[in-house]
PDB file of C-alpha atoms in Angstrom:
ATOM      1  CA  UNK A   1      83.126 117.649 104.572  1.00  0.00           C
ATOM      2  CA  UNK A   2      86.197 117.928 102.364  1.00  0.00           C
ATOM      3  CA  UNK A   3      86.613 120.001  99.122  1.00  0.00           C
ATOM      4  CA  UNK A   4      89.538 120.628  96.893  1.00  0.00           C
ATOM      5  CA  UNK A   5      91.400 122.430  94.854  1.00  0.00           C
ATOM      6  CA  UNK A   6      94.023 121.679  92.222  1.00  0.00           C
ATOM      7  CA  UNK A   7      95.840 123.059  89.020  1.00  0.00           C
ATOM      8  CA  UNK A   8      98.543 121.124  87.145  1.00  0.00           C
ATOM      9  CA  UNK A   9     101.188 121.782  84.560  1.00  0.00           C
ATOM     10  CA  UNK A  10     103.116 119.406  82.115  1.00  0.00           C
ATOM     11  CA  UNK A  11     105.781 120.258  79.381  1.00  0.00           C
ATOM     12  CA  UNK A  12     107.355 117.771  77.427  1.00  0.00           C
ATOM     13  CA  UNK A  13     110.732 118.787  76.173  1.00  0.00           C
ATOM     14  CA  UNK A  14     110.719 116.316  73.758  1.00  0.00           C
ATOM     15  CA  UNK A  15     109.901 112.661  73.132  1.00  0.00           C
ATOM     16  CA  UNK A  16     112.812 111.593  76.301  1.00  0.00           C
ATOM     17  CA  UNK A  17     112.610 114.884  78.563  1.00  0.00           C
ATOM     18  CA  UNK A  18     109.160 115.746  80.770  1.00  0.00           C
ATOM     19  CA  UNK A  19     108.532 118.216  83.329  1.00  0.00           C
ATOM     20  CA  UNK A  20     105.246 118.296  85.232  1.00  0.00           C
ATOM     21  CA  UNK A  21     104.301 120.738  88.377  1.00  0.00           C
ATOM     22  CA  UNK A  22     100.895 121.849  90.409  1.00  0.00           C
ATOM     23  CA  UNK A  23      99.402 122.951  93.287  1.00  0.00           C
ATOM     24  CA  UNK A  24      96.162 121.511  95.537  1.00  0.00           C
ATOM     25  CA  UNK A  25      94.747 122.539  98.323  1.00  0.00           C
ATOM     26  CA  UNK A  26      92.469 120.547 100.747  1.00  0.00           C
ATOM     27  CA  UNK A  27      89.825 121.609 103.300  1.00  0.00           C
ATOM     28  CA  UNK A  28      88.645 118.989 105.715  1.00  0.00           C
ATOM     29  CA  UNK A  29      86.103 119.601 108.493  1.00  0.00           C
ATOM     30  CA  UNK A  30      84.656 116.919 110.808  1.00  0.00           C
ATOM     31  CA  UNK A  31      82.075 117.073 113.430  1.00  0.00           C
ATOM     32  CA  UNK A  32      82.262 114.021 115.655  1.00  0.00           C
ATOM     33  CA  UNK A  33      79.077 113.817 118.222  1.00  0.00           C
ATOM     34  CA  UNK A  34      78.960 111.295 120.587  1.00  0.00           C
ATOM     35  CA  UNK A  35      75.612 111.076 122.560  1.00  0.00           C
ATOM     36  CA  UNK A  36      75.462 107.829 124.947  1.00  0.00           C
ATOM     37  CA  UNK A  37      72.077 107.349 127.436  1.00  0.00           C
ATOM     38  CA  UNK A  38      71.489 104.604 129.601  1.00  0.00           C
ATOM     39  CA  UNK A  39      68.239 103.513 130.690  1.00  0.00           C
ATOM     40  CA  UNK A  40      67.008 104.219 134.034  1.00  0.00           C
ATOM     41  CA  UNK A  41      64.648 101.939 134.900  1.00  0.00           C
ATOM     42  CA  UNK A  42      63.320 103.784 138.108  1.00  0.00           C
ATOM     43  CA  UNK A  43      62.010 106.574 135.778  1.00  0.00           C
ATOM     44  CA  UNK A  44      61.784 104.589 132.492  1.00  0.00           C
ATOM     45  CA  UNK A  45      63.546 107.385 130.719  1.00  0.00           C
ATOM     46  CA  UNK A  46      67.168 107.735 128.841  1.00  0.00           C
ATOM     47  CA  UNK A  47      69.325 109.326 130.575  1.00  0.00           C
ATOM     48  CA  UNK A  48      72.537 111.391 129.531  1.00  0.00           C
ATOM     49  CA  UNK A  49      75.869 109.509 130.376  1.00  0.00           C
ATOM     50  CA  UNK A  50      78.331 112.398 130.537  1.00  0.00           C
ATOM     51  CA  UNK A  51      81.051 110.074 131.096  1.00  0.00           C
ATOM     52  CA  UNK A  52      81.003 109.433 127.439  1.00  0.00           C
ATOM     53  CA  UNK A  53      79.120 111.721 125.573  1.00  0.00           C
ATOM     54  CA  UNK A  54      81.082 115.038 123.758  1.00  0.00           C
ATOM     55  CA  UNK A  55      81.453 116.923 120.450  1.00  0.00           C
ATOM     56  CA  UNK A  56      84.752 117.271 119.087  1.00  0.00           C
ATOM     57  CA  UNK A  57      85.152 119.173 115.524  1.00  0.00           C
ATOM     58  CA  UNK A  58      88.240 119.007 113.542  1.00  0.00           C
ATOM     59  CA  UNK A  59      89.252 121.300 110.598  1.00  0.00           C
ATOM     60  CA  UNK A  60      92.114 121.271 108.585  1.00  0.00           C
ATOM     61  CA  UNK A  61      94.419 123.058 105.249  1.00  0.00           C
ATOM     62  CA  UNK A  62      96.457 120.970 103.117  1.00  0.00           C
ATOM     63  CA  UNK A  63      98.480 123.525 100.858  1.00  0.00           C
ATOM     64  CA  UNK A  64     100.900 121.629  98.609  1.00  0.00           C
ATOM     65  CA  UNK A  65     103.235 122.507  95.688  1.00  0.00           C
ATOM     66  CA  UNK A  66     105.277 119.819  93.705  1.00  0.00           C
ATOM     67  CA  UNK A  67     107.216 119.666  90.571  1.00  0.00           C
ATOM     68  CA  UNK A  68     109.252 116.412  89.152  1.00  0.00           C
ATOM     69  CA  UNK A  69     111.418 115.725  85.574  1.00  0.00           C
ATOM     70  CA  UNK A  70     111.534 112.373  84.173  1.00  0.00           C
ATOM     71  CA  UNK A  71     113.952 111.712  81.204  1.00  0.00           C
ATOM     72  CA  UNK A  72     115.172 108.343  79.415  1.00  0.00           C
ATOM     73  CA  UNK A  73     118.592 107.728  78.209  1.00  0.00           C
ATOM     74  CA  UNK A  74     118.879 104.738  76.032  1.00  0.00           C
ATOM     75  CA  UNK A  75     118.412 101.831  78.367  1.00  0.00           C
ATOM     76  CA  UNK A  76     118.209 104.212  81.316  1.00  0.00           C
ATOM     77  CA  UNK A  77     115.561 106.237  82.588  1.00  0.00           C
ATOM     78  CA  UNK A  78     115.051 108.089  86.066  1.00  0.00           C
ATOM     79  CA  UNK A  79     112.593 110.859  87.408  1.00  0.00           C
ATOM     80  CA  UNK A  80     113.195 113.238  90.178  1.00  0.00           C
ATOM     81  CA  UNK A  81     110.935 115.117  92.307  1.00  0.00           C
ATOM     82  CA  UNK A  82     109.619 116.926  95.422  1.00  0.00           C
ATOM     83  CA  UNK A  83     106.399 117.692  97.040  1.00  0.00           C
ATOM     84  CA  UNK A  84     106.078 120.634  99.742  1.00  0.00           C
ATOM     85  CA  UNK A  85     102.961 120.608 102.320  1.00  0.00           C
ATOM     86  CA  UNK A  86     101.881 123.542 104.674  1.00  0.00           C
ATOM     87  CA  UNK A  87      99.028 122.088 107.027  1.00  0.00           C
ATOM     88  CA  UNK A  88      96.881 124.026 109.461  1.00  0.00           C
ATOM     89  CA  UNK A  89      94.648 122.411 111.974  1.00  0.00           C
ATOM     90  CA  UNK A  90      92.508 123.310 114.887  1.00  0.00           C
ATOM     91  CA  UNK A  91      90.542 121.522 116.559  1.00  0.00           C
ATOM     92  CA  UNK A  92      87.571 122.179 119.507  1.00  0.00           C
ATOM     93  CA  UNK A  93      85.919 120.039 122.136  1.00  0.00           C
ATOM     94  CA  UNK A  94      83.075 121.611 122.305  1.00  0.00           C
ATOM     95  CA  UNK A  95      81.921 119.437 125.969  1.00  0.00           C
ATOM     96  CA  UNK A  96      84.809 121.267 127.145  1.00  0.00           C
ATOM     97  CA  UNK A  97      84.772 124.341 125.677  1.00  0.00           C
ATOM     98  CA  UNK A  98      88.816 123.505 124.904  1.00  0.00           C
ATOM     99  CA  UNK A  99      90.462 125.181 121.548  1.00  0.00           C
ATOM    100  CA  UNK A 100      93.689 123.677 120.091  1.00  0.00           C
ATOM    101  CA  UNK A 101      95.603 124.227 117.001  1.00  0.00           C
ATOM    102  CA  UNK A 102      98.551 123.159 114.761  1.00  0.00           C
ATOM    103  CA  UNK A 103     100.672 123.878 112.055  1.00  0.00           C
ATOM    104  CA  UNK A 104     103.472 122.389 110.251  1.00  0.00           C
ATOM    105  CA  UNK A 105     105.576 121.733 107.266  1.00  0.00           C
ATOM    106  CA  UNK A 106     106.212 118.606 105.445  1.00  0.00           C
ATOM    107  CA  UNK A 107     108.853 118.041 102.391  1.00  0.00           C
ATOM    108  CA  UNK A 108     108.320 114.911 100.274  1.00  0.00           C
ATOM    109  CA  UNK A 109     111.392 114.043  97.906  1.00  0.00           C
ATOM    110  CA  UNK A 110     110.945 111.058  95.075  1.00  0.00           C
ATOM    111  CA  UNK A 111     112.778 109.277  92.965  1.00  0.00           C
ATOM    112  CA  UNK A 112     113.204 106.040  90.556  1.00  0.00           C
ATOM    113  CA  UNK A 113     115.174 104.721  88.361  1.00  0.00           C
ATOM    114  CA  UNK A 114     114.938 102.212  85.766  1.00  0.00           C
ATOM    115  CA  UNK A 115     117.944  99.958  83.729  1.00  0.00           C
ATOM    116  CA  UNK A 116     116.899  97.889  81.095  1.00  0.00           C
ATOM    117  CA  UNK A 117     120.275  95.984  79.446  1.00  0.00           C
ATOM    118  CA  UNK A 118     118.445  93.938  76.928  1.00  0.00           C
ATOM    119  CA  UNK A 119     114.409  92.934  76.200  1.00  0.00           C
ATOM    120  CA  UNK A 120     114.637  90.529  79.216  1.00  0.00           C
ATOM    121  CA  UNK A 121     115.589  92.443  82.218  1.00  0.00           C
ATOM    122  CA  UNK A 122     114.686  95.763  84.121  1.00  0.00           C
ATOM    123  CA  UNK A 123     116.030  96.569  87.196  1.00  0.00           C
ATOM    124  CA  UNK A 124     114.361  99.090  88.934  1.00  0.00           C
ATOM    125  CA  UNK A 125     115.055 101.359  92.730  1.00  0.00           C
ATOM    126  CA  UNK A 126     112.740 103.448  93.762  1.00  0.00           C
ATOM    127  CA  UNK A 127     112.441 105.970  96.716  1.00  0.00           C
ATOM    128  CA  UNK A 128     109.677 107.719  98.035  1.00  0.00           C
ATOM    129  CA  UNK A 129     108.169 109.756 101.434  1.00  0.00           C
ATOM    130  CA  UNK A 130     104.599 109.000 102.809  1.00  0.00           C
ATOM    131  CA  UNK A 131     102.707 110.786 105.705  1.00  0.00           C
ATOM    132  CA  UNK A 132     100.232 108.787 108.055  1.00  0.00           C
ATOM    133  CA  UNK A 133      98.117 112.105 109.937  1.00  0.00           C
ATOM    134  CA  UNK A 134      96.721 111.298 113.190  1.00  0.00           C
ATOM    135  CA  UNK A 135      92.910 109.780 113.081  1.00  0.00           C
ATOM    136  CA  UNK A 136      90.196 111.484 115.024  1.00  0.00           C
ATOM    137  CA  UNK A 137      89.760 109.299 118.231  1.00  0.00           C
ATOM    138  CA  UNK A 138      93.897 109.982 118.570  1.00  0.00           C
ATOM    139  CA  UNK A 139      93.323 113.509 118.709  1.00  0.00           C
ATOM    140  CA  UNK A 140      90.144 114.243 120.853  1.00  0.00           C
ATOM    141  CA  UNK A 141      91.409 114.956 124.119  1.00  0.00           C
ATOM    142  CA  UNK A 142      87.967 114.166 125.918  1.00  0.00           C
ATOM    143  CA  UNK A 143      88.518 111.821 128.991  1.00  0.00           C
ATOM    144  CA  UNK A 144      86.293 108.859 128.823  1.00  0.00           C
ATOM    145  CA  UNK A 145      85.604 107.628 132.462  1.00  0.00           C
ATOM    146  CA  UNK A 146      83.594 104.355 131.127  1.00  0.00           C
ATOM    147  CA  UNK A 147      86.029 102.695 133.476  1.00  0.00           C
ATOM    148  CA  UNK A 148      87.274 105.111 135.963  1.00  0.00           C
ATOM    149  CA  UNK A 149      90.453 103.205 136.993  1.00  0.00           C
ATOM    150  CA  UNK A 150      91.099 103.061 133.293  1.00  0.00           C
ATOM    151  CA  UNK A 151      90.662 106.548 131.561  1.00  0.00           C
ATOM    152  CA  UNK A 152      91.393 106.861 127.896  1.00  0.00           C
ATOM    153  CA  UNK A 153      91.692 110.457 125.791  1.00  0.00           C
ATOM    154  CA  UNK A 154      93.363 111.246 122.436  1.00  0.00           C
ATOM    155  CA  UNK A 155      96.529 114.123 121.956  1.00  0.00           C
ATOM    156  CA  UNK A 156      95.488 116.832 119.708  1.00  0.00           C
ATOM    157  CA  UNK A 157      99.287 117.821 119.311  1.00  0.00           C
ATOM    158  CA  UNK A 158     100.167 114.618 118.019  1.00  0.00           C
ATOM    159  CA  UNK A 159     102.749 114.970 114.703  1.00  0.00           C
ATOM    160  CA  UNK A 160     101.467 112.776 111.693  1.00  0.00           C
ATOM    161  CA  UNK A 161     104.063 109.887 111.041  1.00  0.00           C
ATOM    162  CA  UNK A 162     106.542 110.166 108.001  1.00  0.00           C
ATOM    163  CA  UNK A 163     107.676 107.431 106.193  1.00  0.00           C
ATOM    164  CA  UNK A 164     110.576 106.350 104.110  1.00  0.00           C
ATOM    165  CA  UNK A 165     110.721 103.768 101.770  1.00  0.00           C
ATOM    166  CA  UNK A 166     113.496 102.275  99.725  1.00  0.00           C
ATOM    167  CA  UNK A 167     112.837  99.555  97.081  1.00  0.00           C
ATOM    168  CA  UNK A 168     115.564  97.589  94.338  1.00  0.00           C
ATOM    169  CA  UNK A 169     113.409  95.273  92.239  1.00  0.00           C
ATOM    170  CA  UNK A 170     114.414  93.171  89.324  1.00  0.00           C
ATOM    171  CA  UNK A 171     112.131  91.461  86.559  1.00  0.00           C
ATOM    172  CA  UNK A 172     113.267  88.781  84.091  1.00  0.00           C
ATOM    173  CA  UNK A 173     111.049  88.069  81.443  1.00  0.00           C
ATOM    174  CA  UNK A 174     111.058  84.504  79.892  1.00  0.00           C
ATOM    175  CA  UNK A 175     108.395  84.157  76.847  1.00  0.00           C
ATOM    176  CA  UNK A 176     105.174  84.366  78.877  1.00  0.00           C
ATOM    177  CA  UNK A 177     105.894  84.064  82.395  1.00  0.00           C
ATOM    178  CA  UNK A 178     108.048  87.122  84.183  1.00  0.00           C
ATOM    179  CA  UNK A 179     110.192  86.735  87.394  1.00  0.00           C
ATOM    180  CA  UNK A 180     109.807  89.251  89.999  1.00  0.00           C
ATOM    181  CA  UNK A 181     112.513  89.325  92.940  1.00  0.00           C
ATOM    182  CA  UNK A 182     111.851  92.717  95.172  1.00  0.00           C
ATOM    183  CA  UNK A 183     113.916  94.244  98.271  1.00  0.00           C
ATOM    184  CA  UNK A 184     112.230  96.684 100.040  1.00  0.00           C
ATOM    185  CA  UNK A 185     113.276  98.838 103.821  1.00  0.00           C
ATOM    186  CA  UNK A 186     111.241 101.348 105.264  1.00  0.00           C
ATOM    187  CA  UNK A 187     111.519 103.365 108.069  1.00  0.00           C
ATOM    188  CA  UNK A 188     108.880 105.324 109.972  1.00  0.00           C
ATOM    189  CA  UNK A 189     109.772 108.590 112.016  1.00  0.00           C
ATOM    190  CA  UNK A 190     107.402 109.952 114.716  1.00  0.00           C
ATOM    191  CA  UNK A 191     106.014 106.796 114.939  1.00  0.00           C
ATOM    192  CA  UNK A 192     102.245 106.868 116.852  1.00  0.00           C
ATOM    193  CA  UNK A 193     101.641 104.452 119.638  1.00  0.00           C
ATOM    194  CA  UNK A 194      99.638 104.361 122.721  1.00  0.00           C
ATOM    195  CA  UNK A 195     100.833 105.337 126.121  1.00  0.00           C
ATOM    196  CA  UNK A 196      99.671 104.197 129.467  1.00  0.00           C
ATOM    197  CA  UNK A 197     100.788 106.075 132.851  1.00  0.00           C
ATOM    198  CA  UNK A 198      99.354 104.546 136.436  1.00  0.00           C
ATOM    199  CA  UNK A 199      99.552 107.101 138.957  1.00  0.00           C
ATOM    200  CA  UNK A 200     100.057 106.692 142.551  1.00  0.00           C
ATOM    201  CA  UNK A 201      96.194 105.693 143.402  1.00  0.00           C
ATOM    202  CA  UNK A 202      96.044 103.007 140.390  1.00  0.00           C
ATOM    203  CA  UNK A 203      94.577 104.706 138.134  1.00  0.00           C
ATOM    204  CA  UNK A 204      95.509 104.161 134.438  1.00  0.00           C
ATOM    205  CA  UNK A 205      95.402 106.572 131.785  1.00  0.00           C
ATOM    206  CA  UNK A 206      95.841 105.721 128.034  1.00  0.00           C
ATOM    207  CA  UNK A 207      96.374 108.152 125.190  1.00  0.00           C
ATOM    208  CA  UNK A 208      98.475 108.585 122.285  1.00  0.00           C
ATOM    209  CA  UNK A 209     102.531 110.119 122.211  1.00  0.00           C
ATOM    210  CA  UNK A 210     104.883 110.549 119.350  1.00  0.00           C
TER     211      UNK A 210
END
């Protein structure tokens, strides 16, 4: 289930000058069930395979202000701005009875800029901050013993994965046909990946680490 809520604002200063601004708020909740059964064949009946089946539910609160100004000067024009994020989350595994929560604060900056010197070229560099948030099956923490030398589980602490990108593109028009010629870098902090430990008996476990 996820409902929001959003208000925004622009003001144009004049036909070159622009200032927009607003606020939204998100509320997510998910309510992941897994129920396995495996046939028994001396009863004919399903029966429960605990090694698998669990309930996790995940809620969240996405609270986010920005603002940005765009102006044009001539052949040059540029905007500016900056989004701030407040997210809550908790979490329960419900099999387990387990309760986990986190909070934290995200700041997205932007900003382009575009330089046209006559009606045939534009060169244009942009910058800009994503965030990747963990999926579901990274954060449930419930041990799956499918394959009991090989357990896997999710982190509900995991940090969601921030993202900055850097691009310098420039487009030369000739009649009908344009030429595009792009340079892009980006560079991902907090990066999610998998991580295996064996302990001393052999036994592998998988799950997910900053």
């Amino acid at each position: 289930t996820v409902y929001t809520a959003s208000a925004d604002y622009e003001h144009p200063l004049n036909k070159d000058k622009k200032i927009e601004a607003g606020y939204k708020s998100t509320f997510r909740n998910f309510d992941t069930d897994y129920r396995y059964e495996d046939y028994d064949e001396a009863t004919n009946e399903y029966v429960n395979d605990v090694n698998k089946t669990n309930q996790f539910i995940y809620s969240d609160q996405l609270h986010a202000l920005y603002a940005q100004y765009r102006q044009s000067i001539k052949k040059f024009g540029y905007q500016v701005g900056i989004r701030s994020e407040y997210a809550t989350t908790q979490s329960e595994l419900v099999t387990t009875n387990e309760n986990f929560s986190k909070d934290y604060y995200s700041i997205f900056p932007s900003a382009f800029a575009t330089y046209k010197p006559n009606e045939k070229s534009q060169v244009k560099a942009t910058y800009s901050r994503r965030i990747n948030r963990p999926r579901k099956n990274q954060l449930n923490p419930f041990s799956d013993y499918e394959d009991p030398l090989n357990i896997r589980k999710g982190n509900p602490f995991l940090d969601p994965e921030y993202t900055d990108s850097y691009e310098l593109e420039y487009n030369r028009f000739l009649g009908d046909l344009s030429l595009t010629t792009t340079g892009y870098y980006r560079q991902t902090n907090d990066y999610i990946q998998r991580y295996r430990e064996v302990s001393t008996e052999g036994i592998t476990t998988t799950t997910f680490e900053n």
